[in-house]
mmCIF file of C-alpha atoms in Angstrom:
data_model
loop_
_atom_site.group_PDB
_atom_site.id
_atom_site.type_symbol
_atom_site.label_atom_id
_atom_site.label_comp_id
_atom_site.label_asym_id
_atom_site.label_seq_id
_atom_site.Cartn_x
_atom_site.Cartn_y
_atom_site.Cartn_z
ATOM 1 C CA MET E 1 -14.719 1.168 7.800
ATOM 2 C CA MET E 2 -15.091 4.758 6.566
ATOM 3 C CA THR E 3 -15.233 5.698 2.917
ATOM 4 C CA HIS E 4 -12.710 8.201 1.575
ATOM 5 C CA GLU E 5 -15.416 10.903 1.532
ATOM 6 C CA GLU E 6 -16.410 10.216 5.144
ATOM 7 C CA PHE E 7 -12.781 10.237 6.257
ATOM 8 C CA THR E 8 -12.096 13.508 4.415
ATOM 9 C CA LYS E 9 -15.211 15.114 5.890
ATOM 10 C CA LYS E 10 -14.133 14.074 9.390
ATOM 11 C CA LEU E 11 -10.591 15.396 8.911
ATOM 12 C CA LEU E 12 -11.835 18.715 7.554
ATOM 13 C CA GLN E 13 -13.699 19.363 10.794
ATOM 14 C CA ASN E 14 -10.275 20.097 12.290
ATOM 15 C CA VAL E 15 -9.568 23.818 11.759
ATOM 16 C CA GLU E 16 -5.846 23.351 11.099
ATOM 17 C CA VAL E 17 -6.408 20.518 8.619
ATOM 18 C CA LYS E 18 -9.090 22.582 6.835
ATOM 19 C CA LYS E 19 -6.728 25.557 6.609
ATOM 20 C CA GLU E 20 -3.983 23.436 5.003
ATOM 21 C CA TYR E 21 -6.471 21.693 2.706
ATOM 22 C CA ASP E 22 -7.885 25.009 1.502
ATOM 23 C CA ALA E 23 -4.382 26.324 0.848
ATOM 24 C CA LEU E 24 -3.852 23.461 -1.606
ATOM 25 C CA GLU E 25 -7.187 23.868 -3.413
ATOM 26 C CA GLU E 26 -5.685 25.395 -6.567
ATOM 27 C CA GLU E 27 -3.151 22.604 -6.917
ATOM 28 C CA PHE E 28 -5.745 19.893 -6.290
ATOM 29 C CA SER E 29 -7.842 21.519 -8.986
ATOM 30 C CA LEU E 30 -4.955 21.453 -11.468
ATOM 31 C CA PHE E 31 -4.194 17.774 -10.897
ATOM 32 C CA ASP E 32 -7.893 16.938 -11.125
ATOM 33 C CA GLU E 33 -8.035 18.732 -14.503
ATOM 34 C CA LEU E 34 -5.056 16.733 -15.770
ATOM 35 C CA LEU E 35 -6.700 13.459 -14.837
ATOM 36 C CA LYS E 36 -10.051 14.470 -16.343
ATOM 37 C CA ALA E 37 -8.383 15.463 -19.625
ATOM 38 C CA ARG E 38 -6.562 12.129 -19.878
ATOM 39 C CA VAL E 39 -9.685 10.119 -19.091
ATOM 40 C CA LYS E 40 -11.721 12.153 -21.588
ATOM 41 C CA ALA E 41 -9.047 11.450 -24.217
ATOM 42 C CA GLY E 42 -9.431 7.733 -23.417
ATOM 43 C CA MET E 43 -5.731 7.372 -22.753
ATOM 44 C CA THR E 44 -3.637 5.504 -20.215
ATOM 45 C CA GLN E 45 -0.757 7.076 -18.335
ATOM 46 C CA THR E 46 1.593 4.987 -20.464
ATOM 47 C CA GLU E 47 0.123 6.389 -23.687
ATOM 48 C CA VAL E 48 0.442 9.938 -22.389
ATOM 49 C CA ALA E 49 4.023 9.255 -21.287
ATOM 50 C CA THR E 50 4.924 7.948 -24.747
ATOM 51 C CA ARG E 51 3.492 11.052 -26.413
ATOM 52 C CA MET E 52 5.338 13.284 -23.940
ATOM 53 C CA GLY E 53 8.619 11.445 -24.425
ATOM 54 C CA THR E 54 8.809 10.411 -20.792
ATOM 55 C CA LYS E 55 8.068 7.384 -18.614
ATOM 56 C CA THR E 56 4.786 6.308 -17.025
ATOM 57 C CA PRO E 57 5.892 7.007 -13.410
ATOM 58 C CA ALA E 58 6.550 10.655 -14.381
ATOM 59 C CA VAL E 59 2.960 11.005 -15.611
ATOM 60 C CA ALA E 60 1.669 9.285 -12.475
ATOM 61 C CA ARG E 61 3.626 11.730 -10.298
ATOM 62 C CA LEU E 62 2.351 14.660 -12.359
ATOM 63 C CA GLU E 63 -1.288 13.591 -11.936
ATOM 64 C CA ALA E 64 -0.885 12.846 -8.228
ATOM 65 C CA GLY E 65 1.364 15.789 -7.412
ATOM 66 C CA GLY E 66 -1.199 17.477 -5.142
ATOM 67 C CA GLY E 67 0.677 19.859 -2.944
ATOM 68 C CA ASN E 68 4.270 18.856 -3.501
ATOM 69 C CA LYS E 69 5.626 22.395 -3.874
ATOM 70 C CA LYS E 70 9.159 21.105 -4.163
ATOM 71 C CA HIS E 71 8.332 19.494 -7.496
ATOM 72 C CA SER E 72 5.599 21.623 -9.052
ATOM 73 C CA PRO E 73 5.323 20.998 -12.800
ATOM 74 C CA SER E 74 6.826 23.527 -15.173
ATOM 75 C CA VAL E 75 4.743 25.297 -17.792
ATOM 76 C CA SER E 76 6.699 23.343 -20.404
ATOM 77 C CA THR E 77 5.699 20.031 -18.803
ATOM 78 C CA LEU E 78 2.063 21.118 -18.584
ATOM 79 C CA ARG E 79 2.151 22.086 -22.286
ATOM 80 C CA LYS E 80 3.537 18.660 -23.214
ATOM 81 C CA TYR E 81 0.852 16.946 -21.159
ATOM 82 C CA ALA E 82 -1.889 19.089 -22.704
ATOM 83 C CA LYS E 83 -0.650 18.344 -26.213
ATOM 84 C CA ALA E 84 -0.414 14.620 -25.442
ATOM 85 C CA VAL E 85 -4.086 14.482 -24.410
ATOM 86 C CA GLY E 86 -5.266 16.672 -27.284
ATOM 87 C CA CYS E 87 -5.738 19.898 -25.340
ATOM 88 C CA ASP E 88 -4.362 23.417 -25.306
ATOM 89 C CA LEU E 89 -2.896 24.794 -22.098
ATOM 90 C CA GLU E 90 -4.525 28.013 -20.935
ATOM 91 C CA ILE E 91 -3.089 29.950 -18.031
ATOM 92 C CA LYS E 92 -4.925 33.020 -16.837
ATOM 93 C CA LEU E 93 -5.087 35.295 -13.871
ATOM 94 C CA VAL E 94 -8.482 35.653 -12.265
ATOM 95 C CA ARG E 95 -9.244 38.597 -10.024
ATOM 96 C CA LYS E 96 -9.952 37.521 -6.448
ATOM 97 C CA LYS E 97 -13.487 38.006 -5.247
ATOM 98 C CA LEU E 98 -13.722 40.513 -2.426
ATOM 99 C CA THR E 99 -15.591 39.190 0.572
#
């Protein structure tokens, strides 16, 4: 049986899959940052949900949202999450690197 890493590596050899995966890189990065912040704060999803005034499944969906453009989190939701885990939300534009 393949590990997740091995499976991902195999899938990414397909040009079309790689193209779609790369297109979602920014969103994957955001959701990874959310999870890291919660873990660093030593909190469970339930604790974050309580601080945000929402339910645990909403936090789970937020952290696992990767690529669901139909339900991208609002800035307000991201601020609440950041506050709940003891962080500030920073949004900035970064100039693209010319290749």
